[in-house]
mmCIF file with all atom_site columns, C-alpha atoms in Angstrom:
data_model
loop_
_atom_site.group_PDB
_atom_site.id
_atom_site.type_symbol
_atom_site.label_atom_id
_atom_site.label_alt_id
_atom_site.label_comp_id
_atom_site.label_asym_id
_atom_site.label_entity_id
_atom_site.label_seq_id
_atom_site.pdbx_PDB_ins_code
_atom_site.Cartn_x
_atom_site.Cartn_y
_atom_site.Cartn_z
_atom_site.occupancy
_atom_site.B_iso_or_equiv
_atom_site.pdbx_formal_charge
_atom_site.auth_seq_id
_atom_site.auth_comp_id
_atom_site.auth_asym_id
_atom_site.auth_atom_id
_atom_site.pdbx_PDB_model_num
ATOM 1   C CA . GLY B 1 1   ? -0.064 0.009   -0.038  1.00 47.00 ? 1   GLY B CA 1
ATOM 2   C CA . PHE B 1 2   ? 0.865  3.664   0.049   1.00 46.00 ? 2   PHE B CA 1
ATOM 3   C CA . LYS B 1 3   ? 0.957  6.169   2.907   1.00 50.00 ? 3   LYS B CA 1
ATOM 4   C CA . THR B 1 4   ? 0.486  9.874   1.833   1.00 48.00 ? 4   THR B CA 1
ATOM 5   C CA . TRP B 1 5   ? 0.642  11.489  4.938   1.00 53.00 ? 5   TRP B CA 1
ATOM 6   C CA . PRO B 1 6   ? 2.903  13.056  6.618   1.00 58.00 ? 6   PRO B CA 1
ATOM 7   C CA . LYS B 1 7   ? 5.048  11.816  3.673   1.00 61.00 ? 7   LYS B CA 1
ATOM 8   C CA . ARG B 1 8   ? 4.442  9.575   0.641   1.00 58.00 ? 8   ARG B CA 1
ATOM 9   C CA . GLU B 1 9   ? 5.894  6.295   0.978   1.00 62.00 ? 9   GLU B CA 1
ATOM 10  C CA . MET B 1 10  ? 5.219  2.716   0.190   1.00 55.00 ? 10  MET B CA 1
ATOM 11  C CA . PHE B 1 11  ? 4.612  0.038   2.775   1.00 57.00 ? 11  PHE B CA 1
ATOM 12  C CA . VAL B 1 12  ? 4.710  -3.596  2.138   1.00 55.00 ? 12  VAL B CA 1
ATOM 13  C CA . THR B 1 13  ? 2.558  -6.222  3.658   1.00 56.00 ? 13  THR B CA 1
ATOM 14  C CA . GLY B 1 14  ? 1.919  -9.933  3.066   1.00 60.00 ? 14  GLY B CA 1
ATOM 15  C CA . ALA B 1 15  ? 3.279  -12.992 4.397   1.00 56.00 ? 15  ALA B CA 1
ATOM 16  C CA . ALA B 1 16  ? 6.813  -12.757 3.200   1.00 63.00 ? 16  ALA B CA 1
ATOM 17  C CA . ALA B 1 17  ? 7.145  -8.988  4.234   1.00 61.00 ? 17  ALA B CA 1
ATOM 18  C CA . VAL B 1 18  ? 5.764  -9.201  7.740   1.00 61.00 ? 18  VAL B CA 1
ATOM 19  C CA . ARG B 1 19  ? 6.725  -12.584 8.987   1.00 68.00 ? 19  ARG B CA 1
ATOM 20  C CA . GLY B 1 20  ? 8.559  -12.529 12.308  1.00 68.00 ? 20  GLY B CA 1
ATOM 21  C CA . ASP B 1 21  ? 11.273 -14.410 10.965  1.00 74.00 ? 21  ASP B CA 1
ATOM 22  C CA . THR B 1 22  ? 11.888 -12.151 8.145   1.00 84.00 ? 22  THR B CA 1
ATOM 23  C CA . THR B 1 23  ? 15.199 -10.126 8.377   1.00 90.00 ? 23  THR B CA 1
ATOM 24  C CA . PRO B 1 24  ? 15.246 -6.430  7.843   1.00 91.00 ? 24  PRO B CA 1
ATOM 25  C CA . PHE B 1 25  ? 17.369 -7.003  4.951   1.00 94.00 ? 25  PHE B CA 1
ATOM 26  C CA . ALA B 1 26  ? 14.810 -9.386  3.323   1.00 90.00 ? 26  ALA B CA 1
ATOM 27  C CA . ARG B 1 27  ? 11.991 -6.562  4.104   1.00 88.00 ? 27  ARG B CA 1
ATOM 28  C CA . HIS B 1 28  ? 14.381 -3.962  2.274   1.00 90.00 ? 28  HIS B CA 1
ATOM 29  C CA . LEU B 1 29  ? 14.810 -6.378  -0.569  1.00 92.00 ? 29  LEU B CA 1
ATOM 30  C CA . TYR B 1 30  ? 11.172 -7.147  -0.966  1.00 88.00 ? 30  TYR B CA 1
ATOM 31  C CA . THR B 1 31  ? 10.234 -3.538  -0.860  1.00 85.00 ? 31  THR B CA 1
ATOM 32  C CA . THR B 1 32  ? 13.024 -2.605  -3.321  1.00 90.00 ? 32  THR B CA 1
ATOM 33  C CA . ILE B 1 33  ? 12.016 -5.177  -5.886  1.00 90.00 ? 33  ILE B CA 1
ATOM 34  C CA . LEU B 1 34  ? 8.365  -4.567  -5.534  1.00 87.00 ? 34  LEU B CA 1
ATOM 35  C CA . THR B 1 35  ? 8.863  -0.947  -6.054  1.00 88.00 ? 35  THR B CA 1
ATOM 36  C CA . ALA B 1 36  ? 10.900 -1.614  -9.110  1.00 92.00 ? 36  ALA B CA 1
ATOM 37  C CA . VAL B 1 37  ? 8.262  -3.901  -10.487 1.00 89.00 ? 37  VAL B CA 1
ATOM 38  C CA . LEU B 1 38  ? 5.497  -1.276  -9.853  1.00 86.00 ? 38  LEU B CA 1
ATOM 39  C CA . GLN B 1 39  ? 7.665  1.362   -11.616 1.00 90.00 ? 39  GLN B CA 1
ATOM 40  C CA . ASP B 1 40  ? 7.495  -0.897  -14.733 1.00 90.00 ? 40  ASP B CA 1
ATOM 41  C CA . LYS B 1 41  ? 11.084 -1.805  -14.851 1.00 93.00 ? 41  LYS B CA 1
ATOM 42  C CA . THR B 1 42  ? 11.857 -4.740  -17.276 1.00 94.00 ? 42  THR B CA 1
ATOM 43  C CA . LYS B 1 43  ? 12.649 -8.139  -15.867 1.00 92.00 ? 43  LYS B CA 1
ATOM 44  C CA . GLU B 1 44  ? 16.204 -7.568  -16.689 1.00 94.00 ? 44  GLU B CA 1
ATOM 45  C CA . GLU B 1 45  ? 16.561 -4.542  -14.808 1.00 95.00 ? 45  GLU B CA 1
ATOM 46  C CA . VAL B 1 46  ? 14.760 -6.083  -11.689 1.00 94.00 ? 46  VAL B CA 1
ATOM 47  C CA . ASP B 1 47  ? 17.002 -8.962  -12.246 1.00 94.00 ? 47  ASP B CA 1
ATOM 48  C CA . ALA B 1 48  ? 20.143 -6.714  -12.143 1.00 96.00 ? 48  ALA B CA 1
ATOM 49  C CA . LEU B 1 49  ? 18.873 -4.945  -8.967  1.00 96.00 ? 49  LEU B CA 1
ATOM 50  C CA . LEU B 1 50  ? 18.369 -8.218  -7.233  1.00 95.00 ? 50  LEU B CA 1
ATOM 51  C CA . ASP B 1 51  ? 21.786 -9.469  -8.299  1.00 95.00 ? 51  ASP B CA 1
ATOM 52  C CA . SER B 1 52  ? 23.222 -6.119  -6.886  1.00 97.00 ? 52  SER B CA 1
ATOM 53  C CA . GLU B 1 53  ? 21.675 -6.458  -3.737  1.00 96.00 ? 53  GLU B CA 1
ATOM 54  C CA . LEU B 1 54  ? 22.749 -10.181 -3.328  1.00 96.00 ? 54  LEU B CA 1
ATOM 55  C CA . VAL B 1 55  ? 26.422 -9.342  -4.219  1.00 96.00 ? 55  VAL B CA 1
ATOM 56  C CA . GLN B 1 56  ? 26.240 -6.795  -1.265  1.00 97.00 ? 56  GLN B CA 1
ATOM 57  C CA . LEU B 1 57  ? 24.898 -9.409  0.942   1.00 96.00 ? 57  LEU B CA 1
ATOM 58  C CA . LYS B 1 58  ? 27.563 -12.232 -0.121  1.00 95.00 ? 58  LYS B CA 1
ATOM 59  C CA . THR B 1 59  ? 30.318 -9.832  0.201   1.00 95.00 ? 59  THR B CA 1
ATOM 60  C CA . GLY B 1 60  ? 29.422 -8.805  3.725   1.00 94.00 ? 60  GLY B CA 1
ATOM 61  C CA . GLN B 1 61  ? 28.534 -5.365  3.168   1.00 96.00 ? 61  GLN B CA 1
ATOM 62  C CA . VAL B 1 62  ? 25.052 -5.983  4.904   1.00 96.00 ? 62  VAL B CA 1
ATOM 63  C CA . PRO B 1 63  ? 25.513 -5.524  8.598   1.00 95.00 ? 63  PRO B CA 1
ATOM 64  C CA . ASN B 1 64  ? 24.471 -8.420  10.758  1.00 94.00 ? 64  ASN B CA 1
ATOM 65  C CA . THR B 1 65  ? 21.828 -6.159  12.398  1.00 93.00 ? 65  THR B CA 1
ATOM 66  C CA . MET B 1 66  ? 20.099 -6.373  9.022   1.00 95.00 ? 66  MET B CA 1
ATOM 67  C CA . LEU B 1 67  ? 20.110 -10.256 9.124   1.00 95.00 ? 67  LEU B CA 1
ATOM 68  C CA . SER B 1 68  ? 19.099 -10.677 12.615  1.00 93.00 ? 68  SER B CA 1
ATOM 69  C CA . VAL B 1 69  ? 15.720 -12.031 13.582  1.00 88.00 ? 69  VAL B CA 1
ATOM 70  C CA . SER B 1 70  ? 14.355 -12.740 17.040  1.00 85.00 ? 70  SER B CA 1
ATOM 71  C CA . LYS B 1 71  ? 12.947 -16.168 18.046  1.00 84.00 ? 71  LYS B CA 1
ATOM 72  C CA . MET B 1 72  ? 11.256 -17.253 21.070  1.00 83.00 ? 72  MET B CA 1
ATOM 73  C CA . LEU B 1 73  ? 12.552 -19.992 23.258  1.00 81.00 ? 73  LEU B CA 1
ATOM 74  C CA . ALA B 1 74  ? 9.823  -22.623 24.035  1.00 75.00 ? 74  ALA B CA 1
ATOM 75  C CA . HIS B 1 75  ? 9.805  -24.564 27.091  1.00 67.00 ? 75  HIS B CA 1
ATOM 76  C CA . SER B 1 76  ? 10.910 -27.676 25.561  1.00 69.00 ? 76  SER B CA 1
ATOM 77  C CA . TYR B 1 77  ? 11.614 -29.025 22.156  1.00 70.00 ? 77  TYR B CA 1
ATOM 78  C CA . ALA B 1 78  ? 11.144 -32.732 21.047  1.00 74.00 ? 78  ALA B CA 1
ATOM 79  C CA . SER B 1 79  ? 14.632 -33.114 20.009  1.00 78.00 ? 79  SER B CA 1
ATOM 80  C CA . PRO B 1 80  ? 17.745 -32.026 21.909  1.00 76.00 ? 80  PRO B CA 1
ATOM 81  C CA . SER B 1 81  ? 19.287 -31.533 18.622  1.00 76.00 ? 81  SER B CA 1
ATOM 82  C CA . ALA B 1 82  ? 16.602 -28.710 17.465  1.00 78.00 ? 82  ALA B CA 1
ATOM 83  C CA . PRO B 1 83  ? 18.368 -25.661 16.483  1.00 80.00 ? 83  PRO B CA 1
ATOM 84  C CA . MET B 1 84  ? 16.762 -23.564 19.182  1.00 81.00 ? 84  MET B CA 1
ATOM 85  C CA . ASN B 1 85  ? 17.952 -26.039 21.884  1.00 81.00 ? 85  ASN B CA 1
ATOM 86  C CA . ILE B 1 86  ? 21.351 -25.973 20.542  1.00 83.00 ? 86  ILE B CA 1
ATOM 87  C CA . TYR B 1 87  ? 21.263 -22.226 20.639  1.00 85.00 ? 87  TYR B CA 1
ATOM 88  C CA . ALA B 1 88  ? 20.024 -22.075 24.151  1.00 85.00 ? 88  ALA B CA 1
ATOM 89  C CA . LYS B 1 89  ? 22.900 -24.269 25.185  1.00 85.00 ? 89  LYS B CA 1
ATOM 90  C CA . TYR B 1 90  ? 25.465 -22.012 23.404  1.00 87.00 ? 90  TYR B CA 1
ATOM 91  C CA . LEU B 1 91  ? 23.875 -18.803 25.079  1.00 88.00 ? 91  LEU B CA 1
ATOM 92  C CA . ILE B 1 92  ? 24.355 -20.535 28.363  1.00 88.00 ? 92  ILE B CA 1
ATOM 93  C CA . SER B 1 93  ? 27.795 -21.417 27.690  1.00 91.00 ? 93  SER B CA 1
ATOM 94  C CA . ILE B 1 94  ? 28.718 -17.740 26.907  1.00 90.00 ? 94  ILE B CA 1
ATOM 95  C CA . GLY B 1 95  ? 26.919 -16.679 29.974  1.00 90.00 ? 95  GLY B CA 1
ATOM 96  C CA . GLU B 1 96  ? 23.678 -15.330 28.500  1.00 87.00 ? 96  GLU B CA 1
ATOM 97  C CA . LEU B 1 97  ? 20.204 -15.810 29.762  1.00 82.00 ? 97  LEU B CA 1
ATOM 98  C CA . ALA B 1 98  ? 18.417 -18.572 27.774  1.00 83.00 ? 98  ALA B CA 1
ATOM 99  C CA . GLU B 1 99  ? 14.938 -18.854 29.299  1.00 82.00 ? 99  GLU B CA 1
ATOM 100 C CA . ALA B 1 100 ? 11.588 -19.759 27.655  1.00 82.00 ? 100 ALA B CA 1
ATOM 101 C CA . GLY B 1 101 ? 9.557  -16.890 26.876  1.00 80.00 ? 101 GLY B CA 1
ATOM 102 C CA . PRO B 1 102 ? 11.537 -13.906 25.788  1.00 79.00 ? 102 PRO B CA 1
ATOM 103 C CA . LYS B 1 103 ? 12.627 -13.253 22.158  1.00 83.00 ? 103 LYS B CA 1
ATOM 104 C CA . ILE B 1 104 ? 16.214 -13.749 21.557  1.00 85.00 ? 104 ILE B CA 1
ATOM 105 C CA . PRO B 1 105 ? 18.209 -12.211 18.671  1.00 89.00 ? 105 PRO B CA 1
ATOM 106 C CA . LEU B 1 106 ? 20.019 -14.560 16.291  1.00 91.00 ? 106 LEU B CA 1
ATOM 107 C CA . ILE B 1 107 ? 21.800 -14.833 12.955  1.00 93.00 ? 107 ILE B CA 1
ATOM 108 C CA . VAL B 1 108 ? 22.612 -17.947 10.945  1.00 91.00 ? 108 VAL B CA 1
ATOM 109 C CA . THR B 1 109 ? 26.241 -18.841 10.831  1.00 90.00 ? 109 THR B CA 1
ATOM 110 C CA . LYS B 1 110 ? 28.254 -21.343 8.894   1.00 84.00 ? 110 LYS B CA 1
ATOM 111 C CA . GLN B 1 111 ? 29.846 -22.892 12.111  1.00 68.00 ? 111 GLN B CA 1
ATOM 112 C CA . SER B 1 112 ? 28.745 -26.163 13.791  1.00 57.00 ? 112 SER B CA 1
ATOM 113 C CA . LYS B 1 113 ? 26.247 -27.379 11.309  1.00 53.00 ? 113 LYS B CA 1
ATOM 114 C CA . ALA B 1 114 ? 25.159 -30.960 12.152  1.00 55.00 ? 114 ALA B CA 1
ATOM 115 C CA . GLY B 1 115 ? 24.103 -31.524 8.392   1.00 53.00 ? 115 GLY B CA 1
ATOM 116 C CA . PRO B 1 116 ? 23.227 -29.796 5.203   1.00 52.00 ? 116 PRO B CA 1
ATOM 117 C CA . ARG B 1 117 ? 19.668 -28.696 6.489   1.00 55.00 ? 117 ARG B CA 1
ATOM 118 C CA . SER B 1 118 ? 20.620 -27.850 10.031  1.00 66.00 ? 118 SER B CA 1
ATOM 119 C CA . LEU B 1 119 ? 21.081 -24.230 11.045  1.00 78.00 ? 119 LEU B CA 1
ATOM 120 C CA . SER B 1 120 ? 23.812 -22.664 13.452  1.00 85.00 ? 120 SER B CA 1
ATOM 121 C CA . TYR B 1 121 ? 22.463 -19.800 15.453  1.00 87.00 ? 121 TYR B CA 1
ATOM 122 C CA . ARG B 1 122 ? 24.495 -17.069 17.117  1.00 89.00 ? 122 ARG B CA 1
ATOM 123 C CA . LEU B 1 123 ? 24.184 -13.614 18.613  1.00 89.00 ? 123 LEU B CA 1
ATOM 124 C CA . PRO B 1 124 ? 24.254 -10.679 15.914  1.00 90.00 ? 124 PRO B CA 1
ATOM 125 C CA . THR B 1 125 ? 27.480 -9.507  17.496  1.00 90.00 ? 125 THR B CA 1
ATOM 126 C CA . THR B 1 126 ? 29.425 -12.749 16.646  1.00 88.00 ? 126 THR B CA 1
ATOM 127 C CA . ASP B 1 127 ? 32.670 -12.834 14.879  1.00 89.00 ? 127 ASP B CA 1
ATOM 128 C CA . GLU B 1 128 ? 31.796 -16.209 13.203  1.00 88.00 ? 128 GLU B CA 1
ATOM 129 C CA . PRO B 1 129 ? 31.218 -16.384 9.365   1.00 91.00 ? 129 PRO B CA 1
ATOM 130 C CA . VAL B 1 130 ? 27.573 -15.608 8.425   1.00 93.00 ? 130 VAL B CA 1
ATOM 131 C CA . ASP B 1 131 ? 25.871 -18.022 6.261   1.00 93.00 ? 131 ASP B CA 1
ATOM 132 C CA . TYR B 1 132 ? 25.127 -15.660 3.322   1.00 94.00 ? 132 TYR B CA 1
ATOM 133 C CA . ASP B 1 133 ? 24.069 -18.457 1.063   1.00 92.00 ? 133 ASP B CA 1
ATOM 134 C CA . TYR B 1 134 ? 21.240 -19.172 3.543   1.00 90.00 ? 134 TYR B CA 1
ATOM 135 C CA . TYR B 1 135 ? 20.030 -15.442 3.615   1.00 93.00 ? 135 TYR B CA 1
ATOM 136 C CA . ALA B 1 136 ? 20.269 -15.273 -0.203  1.00 93.00 ? 136 ALA B CA 1
ATOM 137 C CA . GLU B 1 137 ? 18.111 -18.357 -0.640  1.00 90.00 ? 137 GLU B CA 1
ATOM 138 C CA . MET B 1 138 ? 15.523 -17.273 2.007   1.00 87.00 ? 138 MET B CA 1
ATOM 139 C CA . ALA B 1 139 ? 15.271 -13.943 0.188   1.00 86.00 ? 139 ALA B CA 1
ATOM 140 C CA . ARG B 1 140 ? 14.965 -15.446 -3.356  1.00 86.00 ? 140 ARG B CA 1
ATOM 141 C CA . ARG B 1 141 ? 12.086 -17.834 -2.541  1.00 83.00 ? 141 ARG B CA 1
ATOM 142 C CA . PRO B 1 142 ? 9.293  -15.272 -2.137  1.00 82.00 ? 142 PRO B CA 1
ATOM 143 C CA . LEU B 1 143 ? 10.854 -13.046 -4.787  1.00 86.00 ? 143 LEU B CA 1
ATOM 144 C CA . ALA B 1 144 ? 10.793 -15.703 -7.353  1.00 84.00 ? 144 ALA B CA 1
ATOM 145 C CA . LYS B 1 145 ? 6.942  -16.054 -6.888  1.00 80.00 ? 145 LYS B CA 1
ATOM 146 C CA . LEU B 1 146 ? 6.700  -12.417 -7.220  1.00 80.00 ? 146 LEU B CA 1
ATOM 147 C CA . MET B 1 147 ? 8.858  -12.107 -10.424 1.00 84.00 ? 147 MET B CA 1
ATOM 148 C CA . GLU B 1 148 ? 7.013  -15.034 -11.985 1.00 82.00 ? 148 GLU B CA 1
ATOM 149 C CA . ALA B 1 149 ? 3.616  -13.194 -11.228 1.00 80.00 ? 149 ALA B CA 1
ATOM 150 C CA . ALA B 1 150 ? 4.974  -9.823  -12.437 1.00 81.00 ? 150 ALA B CA 1
ATOM 151 C CA . TYR B 1 151 ? 6.562  -10.972 -15.647 1.00 81.00 ? 151 TYR B CA 1
ATOM 152 C CA . LEU B 1 152 ? 4.621  -14.110 -16.674 1.00 74.00 ? 152 LEU B CA 1
ATOM 153 C CA . CYS B 1 153 ? 2.381  -12.186 -19.069 1.00 55.00 ? 153 CYS B CA 1
ATOM 154 C CA . GLY B 1 154 ? 4.777  -9.401  -20.063 1.00 51.00 ? 154 GLY B CA 1
ATOM 155 C CA . SER B 1 155 ? 5.326  -8.293  -23.326 1.00 42.00 ? 155 SER B CA 1
ATOM 156 C CA . ASN B 1 156 ? 8.554  -8.475  -25.402 1.00 41.00 ? 156 ASN B CA 1
ATOM 157 C CA . GLU B 1 157 ? 10.260 -5.535  -26.828 1.00 44.00 ? 157 GLU B CA 1
ATOM 158 C CA . ASP B 1 158 ? 8.360  -5.239  -30.217 1.00 42.00 ? 158 ASP B CA 1
ATOM 159 C CA . GLY B 1 159 ? 5.038  -5.030  -28.396 1.00 41.00 ? 159 GLY B CA 1
ATOM 160 C CA . ALA B 1 160 ? 3.933  -8.720  -29.242 1.00 41.00 ? 160 ALA B CA 1
ATOM 161 C CA . GLU B 1 161 ? 2.622  -10.613 -26.399 1.00 40.00 ? 161 GLU B CA 1
#
């Protein structure tokens, strides 16, 4: 939608844009790409914009605060190897509070993964390498659907459809 007062600006709502586990970087990316689509940018221009944003991400130019989400620890998880259980143990090991209830900020790192689909969580202030591929993939999924819908029935250069 658009907000016109006190200043004109666009705001994005919808599942991908407002989920609690969506990072500020992803929200920025969705808004940027949606704005370009609504401004009738070509698919090639939008692809180039997306690629540029993802290069910034993968080269570490996006601060960890833009990649952080807050998740709530539950009272118990079925598996002791659940990522949030492992994160809680890590927090306790570094002297941080890890109780059920409050939301705790985290980022996904490349360290200590148990398998290809497991996640390693750390505090946003960590020096461990961030898993930029994870963030790129999480951003691409909803954007792929947006791009498909936006350019599915697009016309080519000579006006034919």
